[in-house]
mmCIF file of C-alpha atoms in Angstrom:
data_model
loop_
_atom_site.group_PDB
_atom_site.id
_atom_site.type_symbol
_atom_site.label_atom_id
_atom_site.label_comp_id
_atom_site.label_asym_id
_atom_site.label_seq_id
_atom_site.Cartn_x
_atom_site.Cartn_y
_atom_site.Cartn_z
ATOM 1 C CA UNK C 646 24.548 -15.939 -43.070
ATOM 2 C CA UNK C 647 21.021 -14.251 -42.912
ATOM 3 C CA UNK C 648 19.923 -17.451 -41.236
ATOM 4 C CA UNK C 649 22.666 -17.331 -38.474
ATOM 5 C CA UNK C 650 22.086 -13.815 -37.666
ATOM 6 C CA UNK C 651 18.243 -14.621 -37.179
ATOM 7 C CA UNK C 652 19.083 -17.407 -34.905
ATOM 8 C CA UNK C 653 21.382 -15.331 -32.744
ATOM 9 C CA UNK C 654 18.881 -12.765 -32.702
ATOM 10 C CA UNK C 655 16.185 -15.306 -31.370
ATOM 11 C CA UNK C 656 18.571 -16.535 -28.828
ATOM 12 C CA UNK C 657 19.401 -12.929 -27.495
ATOM 13 C CA UNK C 658 15.690 -12.183 -27.295
ATOM 14 C CA UNK C 659 14.935 -15.574 -25.360
ATOM 15 C CA UNK C 660 17.702 -14.653 -22.899
ATOM 16 C CA UNK C 661 16.551 -11.169 -22.333
ATOM 17 C CA UNK C 662 12.968 -12.330 -21.602
ATOM 18 C CA UNK C 663 14.457 -14.962 -19.059
ATOM 19 C CA UNK C 664 16.509 -12.501 -17.368
ATOM 20 C CA UNK C 665 13.577 -9.912 -17.071
ATOM 21 C CA UNK C 666 11.357 -12.611 -15.894
ATOM 22 C CA UNK C 667 13.971 -13.524 -13.267
ATOM 23 C CA UNK C 668 14.361 -10.036 -11.927
ATOM 24 C CA UNK C 669 10.672 -9.695 -11.714
ATOM 25 C CA UNK C 670 10.305 -13.019 -9.720
ATOM 26 C CA UNK C 671 13.135 -11.773 -7.454
ATOM 27 C CA UNK C 672 11.492 -8.325 -6.707
ATOM 28 C CA UNK C 673 8.185 -10.151 -5.947
ATOM 29 C CA UNK C 674 9.858 -12.683 -3.610
ATOM 30 C CA UNK C 675 11.672 -9.825 -2.058
ATOM 31 C CA UNK C 676 8.863 -7.644 -1.531
ATOM 32 C CA UNK C 677 6.772 -10.575 0.020
ATOM 33 C CA UNK C 678 9.729 -11.309 2.258
ATOM 34 C CA UNK C 679 9.688 -7.594 3.528
ATOM 35 C CA UNK C 680 5.872 -7.768 4.192
ATOM 36 C CA UNK C 681 6.291 -10.930 5.999
ATOM 37 C CA UNK C 682 9.128 -9.688 8.128
ATOM 38 C CA UNK C 683 7.188 -6.538 9.136
ATOM 39 C CA UNK C 684 4.060 -8.257 10.047
ATOM 40 C CA UNK C 685 6.287 -10.878 11.861
ATOM 41 C CA UNK C 686 7.828 -8.151 14.148
ATOM 42 C CA UNK C 687 4.312 -6.485 14.688
ATOM 43 C CA UNK C 688 2.466 -9.776 15.496
ATOM 44 C CA UNK C 689 4.957 -10.576 18.053
ATOM 45 C CA UNK C 690 4.437 -7.617 20.290
ATOM 46 C CA UNK C 691 0.575 -7.266 19.358
ATOM 47 C CA UNK C 692 -0.017 -10.805 20.516
ATOM 48 C CA UNK C 693 1.625 -10.220 23.818
ATOM 49 C CA UNK C 694 -0.195 -7.071 24.450
ATOM 50 C CA UNK C 695 -3.474 -8.866 23.410
ATOM 51 C CA UNK C 696 -2.745 -11.557 26.080
ATOM 52 C CA UNK C 697 -2.133 -8.720 28.698
ATOM 53 C CA UNK C 698 1.565 -9.387 28.782
ATOM 54 C CA UNK C 699 2.441 -5.581 28.456
ATOM 55 C CA UNK C 700 5.696 -6.041 30.450
ATOM 56 C CA UNK C 701 6.974 -8.739 28.158
ATOM 57 C CA UNK C 702 6.126 -6.700 25.081
ATOM 58 C CA UNK C 703 8.115 -3.879 26.570
ATOM 59 C CA UNK C 704 11.220 -5.813 27.120
ATOM 60 C CA UNK C 705 11.004 -7.449 23.692
ATOM 61 C CA UNK C 706 10.724 -4.206 21.878
ATOM 62 C CA UNK C 707 13.393 -2.515 23.805
ATOM 63 C CA UNK C 708 15.820 -5.301 22.383
ATOM 64 C CA UNK C 709 14.918 -4.054 18.995
ATOM 65 C CA UNK C 710 15.911 -0.268 19.514
ATOM 66 C CA UNK C 711 19.514 -1.204 18.631
ATOM 67 C CA UNK C 712 18.490 -3.209 15.670
ATOM 68 C CA UNK C 713 20.053 -2.466 12.332
ATOM 69 C CA UNK C 714 16.891 -3.625 10.666
ATOM 70 C CA UNK C 715 14.866 -0.714 9.966
ATOM 71 C CA UNK C 716 11.564 -2.724 10.213
ATOM 72 C CA UNK C 717 12.459 -3.968 13.633
ATOM 73 C CA UNK C 718 13.293 -0.548 14.677
ATOM 74 C CA UNK C 719 10.201 1.095 13.732
ATOM 75 C CA UNK C 720 8.013 -1.738 15.182
ATOM 76 C CA UNK C 721 9.969 -1.393 18.321
ATOM 77 C CA UNK C 722 8.894 2.368 18.641
ATOM 78 C CA UNK C 723 5.246 1.437 17.522
ATOM 79 C CA UNK C 724 5.136 -0.951 20.391
ATOM 80 C CA UNK C 725 6.672 1.243 22.969
ATOM 81 C CA UNK C 726 4.252 3.889 22.024
ATOM 82 C CA UNK C 727 1.457 1.319 22.791
ATOM 83 C CA UNK C 728 2.831 0.341 26.104
ATOM 84 C CA UNK C 729 3.224 3.892 27.215
ATOM 85 C CA UNK C 730 -0.431 4.719 25.995
ATOM 86 C CA UNK C 731 -1.736 1.785 28.058
ATOM 87 C CA UNK C 732 0.200 3.213 31.006
ATOM 88 C CA UNK C 733 -1.142 6.483 30.523
ATOM 89 C CA UNK C 734 -4.797 5.263 30.395
ATOM 90 C CA UNK C 735 -4.397 3.278 33.389
ATOM 91 C CA UNK C 736 -3.019 6.347 35.229
ATOM 92 C CA UNK C 737 -5.999 8.570 34.008
ATOM 93 C CA UNK C 738 -8.572 5.752 35.139
ATOM 94 C CA UNK C 739 -6.685 5.442 38.510
ATOM 95 C CA UNK C 740 -6.110 1.694 38.064
ATOM 96 C CA UNK C 741 -2.359 1.745 39.074
ATOM 97 C CA UNK C 742 -2.640 3.289 42.471
ATOM 98 C CA UNK C 743 -0.702 6.401 41.313
ATOM 99 C CA UNK C 744 -3.153 8.650 43.199
ATOM 100 C CA UNK C 745 -6.537 10.447 42.365
ATOM 101 C CA UNK C 746 -7.082 11.915 38.681
ATOM 102 C CA UNK C 747 -6.470 15.576 39.760
ATOM 103 C CA UNK C 748 -3.580 14.953 42.169
ATOM 104 C CA UNK C 749 -0.268 16.374 41.117
ATOM 105 C CA UNK C 750 1.899 13.151 41.370
ATOM 106 C CA UNK C 751 -0.394 11.328 38.998
ATOM 107 C CA UNK C 752 -0.653 14.230 36.580
ATOM 108 C CA UNK C 753 3.120 14.381 36.399
ATOM 109 C CA UNK C 754 3.536 10.915 35.728
ATOM 110 C CA UNK C 755 0.779 10.980 33.105
ATOM 111 C CA UNK C 756 2.359 13.874 31.461
ATOM 112 C CA UNK C 757 5.570 12.001 31.304
ATOM 113 C CA UNK C 758 3.876 8.871 29.716
ATOM 114 C CA UNK C 759 2.317 11.062 27.203
ATOM 115 C CA UNK C 760 5.653 12.616 26.338
ATOM 116 C CA UNK C 761 7.255 9.249 25.790
ATOM 117 C CA UNK C 762 4.068 8.249 23.584
ATOM 118 C CA UNK C 763 4.402 11.128 21.393
ATOM 119 C CA UNK C 764 8.279 10.752 21.134
ATOM 120 C CA UNK C 765 8.014 7.150 19.940
ATOM 121 C CA UNK C 766 5.078 8.159 17.429
ATOM 122 C CA UNK C 767 7.119 10.951 16.142
ATOM 123 C CA UNK C 768 10.129 8.469 15.371
ATOM 124 C CA UNK C 769 7.722 6.006 13.577
ATOM 125 C CA UNK C 770 6.316 8.894 11.500
ATOM 126 C CA UNK C 771 9.692 9.932 10.220
ATOM 127 C CA UNK C 772 10.319 6.374 9.220
ATOM 128 C CA UNK C 773 6.776 5.674 7.960
ATOM 129 C CA UNK C 774 5.239 8.905 6.874
ATOM 130 C CA UNK C 775 2.349 7.238 4.883
ATOM 131 C CA UNK C 776 1.055 5.293 7.929
ATOM 132 C CA UNK C 777 -2.100 7.321 8.695
ATOM 133 C CA UNK C 778 -2.996 4.776 11.559
ATOM 134 C CA UNK C 779 -0.569 6.505 13.896
ATOM 135 C CA UNK C 780 -2.473 9.694 13.528
ATOM 136 C CA UNK C 781 -5.615 7.889 14.322
ATOM 137 C CA UNK C 782 -3.934 6.196 17.410
ATOM 138 C CA UNK C 783 -3.007 9.658 18.894
ATOM 139 C CA UNK C 784 -6.417 10.990 18.325
ATOM 140 C CA UNK C 785 -8.044 7.910 20.077
ATOM 141 C CA UNK C 786 -5.421 8.229 23.035
ATOM 142 C CA UNK C 787 -6.350 11.955 23.549
ATOM 143 C CA UNK C 788 -9.922 11.252 23.564
ATOM 144 C CA UNK C 789 -9.476 8.391 25.900
ATOM 145 C CA UNK C 790 -7.751 10.792 28.239
ATOM 146 C CA UNK C 791 -10.579 13.303 27.770
ATOM 147 C CA UNK C 792 -8.439 15.608 26.078
ATOM 148 C CA UNK C 793 -10.950 16.207 23.318
ATOM 149 C CA UNK C 794 -10.037 19.699 22.320
ATOM 150 C CA UNK C 795 -6.339 18.723 21.974
ATOM 151 C CA UNK C 796 -7.730 15.767 19.865
ATOM 152 C CA UNK C 797 -9.750 17.892 17.735
ATOM 153 C CA UNK C 798 -6.849 20.454 17.103
ATOM 154 C CA UNK C 799 -4.614 17.532 16.315
ATOM 155 C CA UNK C 800 -7.174 16.277 13.585
ATOM 156 C CA UNK C 801 -7.259 19.761 12.148
ATOM 157 C CA UNK C 802 -3.435 20.073 11.847
ATOM 158 C CA UNK C 803 -3.189 16.542 10.655
ATOM 159 C CA UNK C 804 -5.618 16.783 7.772
ATOM 160 C CA UNK C 805 -3.877 19.962 6.651
ATOM 161 C CA UNK C 806 -0.632 17.993 6.354
ATOM 162 C CA UNK C 807 -1.972 14.614 5.051
ATOM 163 C CA UNK C 808 -5.021 15.722 2.906
ATOM 164 C CA UNK C 809 -3.482 14.546 -0.435
ATOM 165 C CA UNK C 810 -2.830 11.167 0.871
ATOM 166 C CA UNK C 811 -5.936 10.621 3.339
ATOM 167 C CA UNK C 812 -9.445 10.516 2.382
ATOM 168 C CA UNK C 813 -12.583 11.858 4.106
ATOM 169 C CA UNK C 814 -13.821 8.255 4.491
ATOM 170 C CA UNK C 815 -10.842 7.469 6.600
ATOM 171 C CA UNK C 816 -11.424 10.124 9.164
ATOM 172 C CA UNK C 817 -15.196 9.457 9.246
ATOM 173 C CA UNK C 818 -14.195 6.382 11.240
ATOM 174 C CA UNK C 819 -13.611 8.411 14.246
ATOM 175 C CA UNK C 820 -17.222 9.734 13.942
ATOM 176 C CA UNK C 821 -18.632 6.210 13.668
ATOM 177 C CA UNK C 822 -16.561 5.258 16.782
ATOM 178 C CA UNK C 823 -18.009 8.124 18.777
ATOM 179 C CA UNK C 824 -21.397 7.595 17.517
ATOM 180 C CA UNK C 825 -21.241 3.867 18.658
ATOM 181 C CA UNK C 826 -20.116 5.218 22.152
ATOM 182 C CA UNK C 827 -23.143 7.496 22.191
ATOM 183 C CA UNK C 828 -20.798 10.743 22.315
ATOM 184 C CA UNK C 829 -22.992 12.676 20.070
ATOM 185 C CA UNK C 830 -21.967 16.147 20.922
ATOM 186 C CA UNK C 831 -18.267 15.250 20.239
ATOM 187 C CA UNK C 832 -18.982 13.252 17.083
ATOM 188 C CA UNK C 833 -20.650 16.515 15.759
ATOM 189 C CA UNK C 834 -17.561 18.432 16.686
ATOM 190 C CA UNK C 835 -15.527 16.042 14.756
ATOM 191 C CA UNK C 836 -17.783 16.487 11.691
ATOM 192 C CA UNK C 837 -17.393 20.430 12.086
ATOM 193 C CA UNK C 838 -13.568 19.955 11.731
ATOM 194 C CA UNK C 839 -13.982 17.791 8.809
ATOM 195 C CA UNK C 840 -16.301 19.981 7.033
ATOM 196 C CA UNK C 841 -13.652 22.700 7.219
ATOM 197 C CA UNK C 842 -11.372 20.670 5.044
ATOM 198 C CA UNK C 843 -13.870 18.846 2.934
ATOM 199 C CA UNK C 844 -16.256 21.732 2.662
ATOM 200 C CA UNK C 845 -19.705 20.803 1.282
ATOM 201 C CA UNK C 846 -19.093 16.966 0.870
ATOM 202 C CA UNK C 847 -22.517 15.096 0.933
ATOM 203 C CA UNK C 848 -20.896 12.478 3.251
ATOM 204 C CA UNK C 849 -20.449 14.886 6.027
ATOM 205 C CA UNK C 850 -24.145 16.180 5.647
ATOM 206 C CA UNK C 851 -25.206 12.412 5.703
ATOM 207 C CA UNK C 852 -23.120 11.588 8.706
ATOM 208 C CA UNK C 853 -24.462 14.513 10.643
ATOM 209 C CA UNK C 854 -27.992 13.287 9.995
ATOM 210 C CA UNK C 855 -26.861 9.689 11.119
ATOM 211 C CA UNK C 856 -25.519 11.090 14.468
ATOM 212 C CA UNK C 857 -28.717 13.273 15.042
ATOM 213 C CA UNK C 858 -30.810 10.146 14.580
ATOM 214 C CA UNK C 859 -28.691 8.110 16.918
ATOM 215 C CA UNK C 860 -29.244 10.917 19.420
ATOM 216 C CA UNK C 861 -33.029 10.937 18.999
ATOM 217 C CA UNK C 862 -33.133 14.280 17.203
ATOM 218 C CA UNK C 863 -35.336 13.214 14.286
ATOM 219 C CA UNK C 864 -36.746 16.661 13.586
ATOM 220 C CA UNK C 865 -33.445 18.027 12.599
ATOM 221 C CA UNK C 866 -31.999 14.711 11.081
ATOM 222 C CA UNK C 867 -34.530 14.743 8.277
ATOM 223 C CA UNK C 868 -33.403 18.096 7.201
ATOM 224 C CA UNK C 869 -29.881 16.819 6.612
ATOM 225 C CA UNK C 870 -31.051 13.386 5.321
ATOM 226 C CA UNK C 871 -32.998 15.257 2.489
ATOM 227 C CA UNK C 872 -30.171 17.498 1.722
ATOM 228 C CA UNK C 873 -27.474 14.556 1.465
ATOM 229 C CA UNK C 874 -29.997 12.619 -0.811
ATOM 230 C CA UNK C 875 -30.423 15.905 -3.019
ATOM 231 C CA UNK C 876 -26.737 16.429 -2.974
ATOM 232 C CA UNK C 877 -25.829 12.712 -4.032
ATOM 233 C CA UNK C 878 -28.813 11.007 -5.512
ATOM 234 C CA UNK C 879 -26.414 8.101 -6.746
ATOM 235 C CA UNK C 880 -25.533 6.985 -3.203
ATOM 236 C CA UNK C 881 -27.623 4.194 -1.906
ATOM 237 C CA UNK C 882 -26.588 5.115 1.624
ATOM 238 C CA UNK C 883 -28.636 8.312 1.603
ATOM 239 C CA UNK C 884 -31.826 6.501 1.004
ATOM 240 C CA UNK C 885 -31.015 3.632 3.564
ATOM 241 C CA UNK C 886 -30.611 6.512 6.114
ATOM 242 C CA UNK C 887 -34.004 7.908 5.028
ATOM 243 C CA UNK C 888 -35.586 4.412 5.106
ATOM 244 C CA UNK C 889 -34.431 4.188 8.996
ATOM 245 C CA UNK C 890 -35.709 7.696 9.703
ATOM 246 C CA UNK C 891 -39.268 6.654 8.235
ATOM 247 C CA UNK C 892 -39.037 3.394 10.091
ATOM 248 C CA UNK C 893 -38.228 5.171 13.384
ATOM 249 C CA UNK C 894 -41.179 7.599 12.850
ATOM 250 C CA UNK C 895 -43.645 4.871 12.058
ATOM 251 C CA UNK C 896 -43.846 5.618 8.238
ATOM 252 C CA UNK C 897 -43.319 2.193 7.141
ATOM 253 C CA UNK C 898 -44.674 2.540 3.444
ATOM 254 C CA UNK C 899 -42.179 5.478 3.048
ATOM 255 C CA UNK C 900 -39.147 3.426 4.548
ATOM 256 C CA UNK C 901 -39.880 0.527 2.148
ATOM 257 C CA UNK C 902 -40.055 3.033 -0.782
ATOM 258 C CA UNK C 903 -36.572 4.388 0.147
ATOM 259 C CA UNK C 904 -35.129 0.887 0.689
ATOM 260 C CA UNK C 905 -36.289 0.050 -2.736
ATOM 261 C CA UNK C 906 -34.546 3.214 -4.333
ATOM 262 C CA UNK C 907 -31.379 2.124 -2.661
ATOM 263 C CA UNK C 908 -31.753 -1.306 -4.021
ATOM 264 C CA UNK C 909 -31.985 0.067 -7.482
ATOM 265 C CA UNK C 910 -28.541 1.717 -7.210
ATOM 266 C CA UNK C 911 -25.263 0.055 -6.478
ATOM 267 C CA UNK C 912 -26.138 -1.248 -3.065
ATOM 268 C CA UNK C 913 -23.818 -3.192 -0.919
ATOM 269 C CA UNK C 914 -24.359 -6.693 0.715
ATOM 270 C CA UNK C 915 -24.751 -5.061 4.116
ATOM 271 C CA UNK C 916 -27.491 -2.730 2.617
ATOM 272 C CA UNK C 917 -29.197 -5.589 1.006
ATOM 273 C CA UNK C 918 -29.097 -7.459 4.095
ATOM 274 C CA UNK C 919 -30.789 -4.711 5.991
ATOM 275 C CA UNK C 920 -33.651 -4.410 3.420
ATOM 276 C CA UNK C 921 -34.322 -8.233 3.792
ATOM 277 C CA UNK C 922 -34.367 -7.875 7.536
ATOM 278 C CA UNK C 923 -36.825 -4.833 7.246
ATOM 279 C CA UNK C 924 -39.127 -6.930 4.966
ATOM 280 C CA UNK C 925 -39.173 -9.795 7.346
ATOM 281 C CA UNK C 926 -39.531 -7.754 10.417
ATOM 282 C CA UNK C 927 -42.754 -5.853 9.046
ATOM 283 C CA UNK C 928 -44.117 -9.020 7.229
ATOM 284 C CA UNK C 929 -43.790 -7.605 3.911
ATOM 285 C CA UNK C 930 -42.716 -9.701 0.877
ATOM 286 C CA UNK C 931 -41.567 -12.570 2.931
ATOM 287 C CA UNK C 932 -39.934 -14.657 0.379
ATOM 288 C CA UNK C 933 -38.161 -11.850 -1.145
ATOM 289 C CA UNK C 934 -36.953 -10.794 2.277
ATOM 290 C CA UNK C 935 -35.513 -14.301 3.167
ATOM 291 C CA UNK C 936 -33.909 -14.463 -0.155
ATOM 292 C CA UNK C 937 -32.135 -11.241 0.364
ATOM 293 C CA UNK C 938 -30.974 -12.328 3.643
ATOM 294 C CA UNK C 939 -29.720 -15.676 2.717
ATOM 295 C CA UNK C 940 -27.835 -14.033 -0.055
ATOM 296 C CA UNK C 941 -26.400 -11.033 1.855
ATOM 297 C CA UNK C 942 -26.531 -11.611 5.755
ATOM 298 C CA UNK C 943 -24.275 -13.576 7.959
ATOM 299 C CA UNK C 944 -26.058 -16.797 9.094
ATOM 300 C CA UNK C 945 -26.352 -15.266 12.845
ATOM 301 C CA UNK C 946 -28.484 -12.597 11.463
ATOM 302 C CA UNK C 947 -30.917 -14.549 9.459
ATOM 303 C CA UNK C 948 -34.220 -14.583 11.259
ATOM 304 C CA UNK C 949 -37.575 -16.561 10.800
ATOM 305 C CA UNK C 950 -36.917 -17.598 7.221
ATOM 306 C CA UNK C 951 -39.043 -20.750 6.595
ATOM 307 C CA UNK C 952 -41.657 -21.441 3.742
ATOM 308 C CA UNK C 953 -43.587 -18.183 4.017
ATOM 309 C CA UNK C 954 -45.271 -16.795 0.907
ATOM 310 C CA UNK C 955 -45.341 -13.292 -0.307
ATOM 311 C CA UNK C 956 -48.002 -11.047 1.148
#
């Protein structure tokens, strides 16, 4: 009798394990199917817009507005927000013949387009509140239309709402973009807004230094560089920035010293690549420089690495 009970107990455990395994597999498959469907909808309209078929993208997405599928419904509004954004930028840039930038007819049309963009975006945000890219899209659009103060105010409001789910690194992307576009004064204004919400964060101090260096203001940049390094001696990027500063000002030995300090920390492949390029550029430790390049740089960036010996 005891043996029968043990046998039944074993069978029940085995069935339970199979049932749980089956449920887990089903959930995984279902999750992958949802992701695949969502990317499927998104890729359809994005590919059309990428190929400059904005009208076709609009028609496609308008058909999804009545869809019972939530994913299609959300992507329809994301797509139409993008379509209206493109139209708004064209009006602002006077590419569609709607009139001069300051004329009333064009201004009225532009305002209506913007209204449509924000209407579609708001619907997406209600259905996908964790999608921070929408906030970024809105800021990018306002900047593209020269509405910089509106964009700054919107960033201020957005961080206040989303701070628990968004990181400083995410918002610093805006500053990086403005820096690349050589819009330094605007980049510094964004850093001022970020400093309000992430008070005293060394990454903001380091980013101010980086923007000032790009601007050519090395005298003020080095003050922030040293401050950032003192605040976060564990972050290799602070020493990379110091190295760039010393290289710019012709102090190559100090540049190398700071690159080496960065290498002794948890440096990234990009940072090790940069150090390798520095060594090759200034004919210092050639073998080591080439080794760093080959291990860390994309092949397009590897320069002059033959059979050099260390100097």
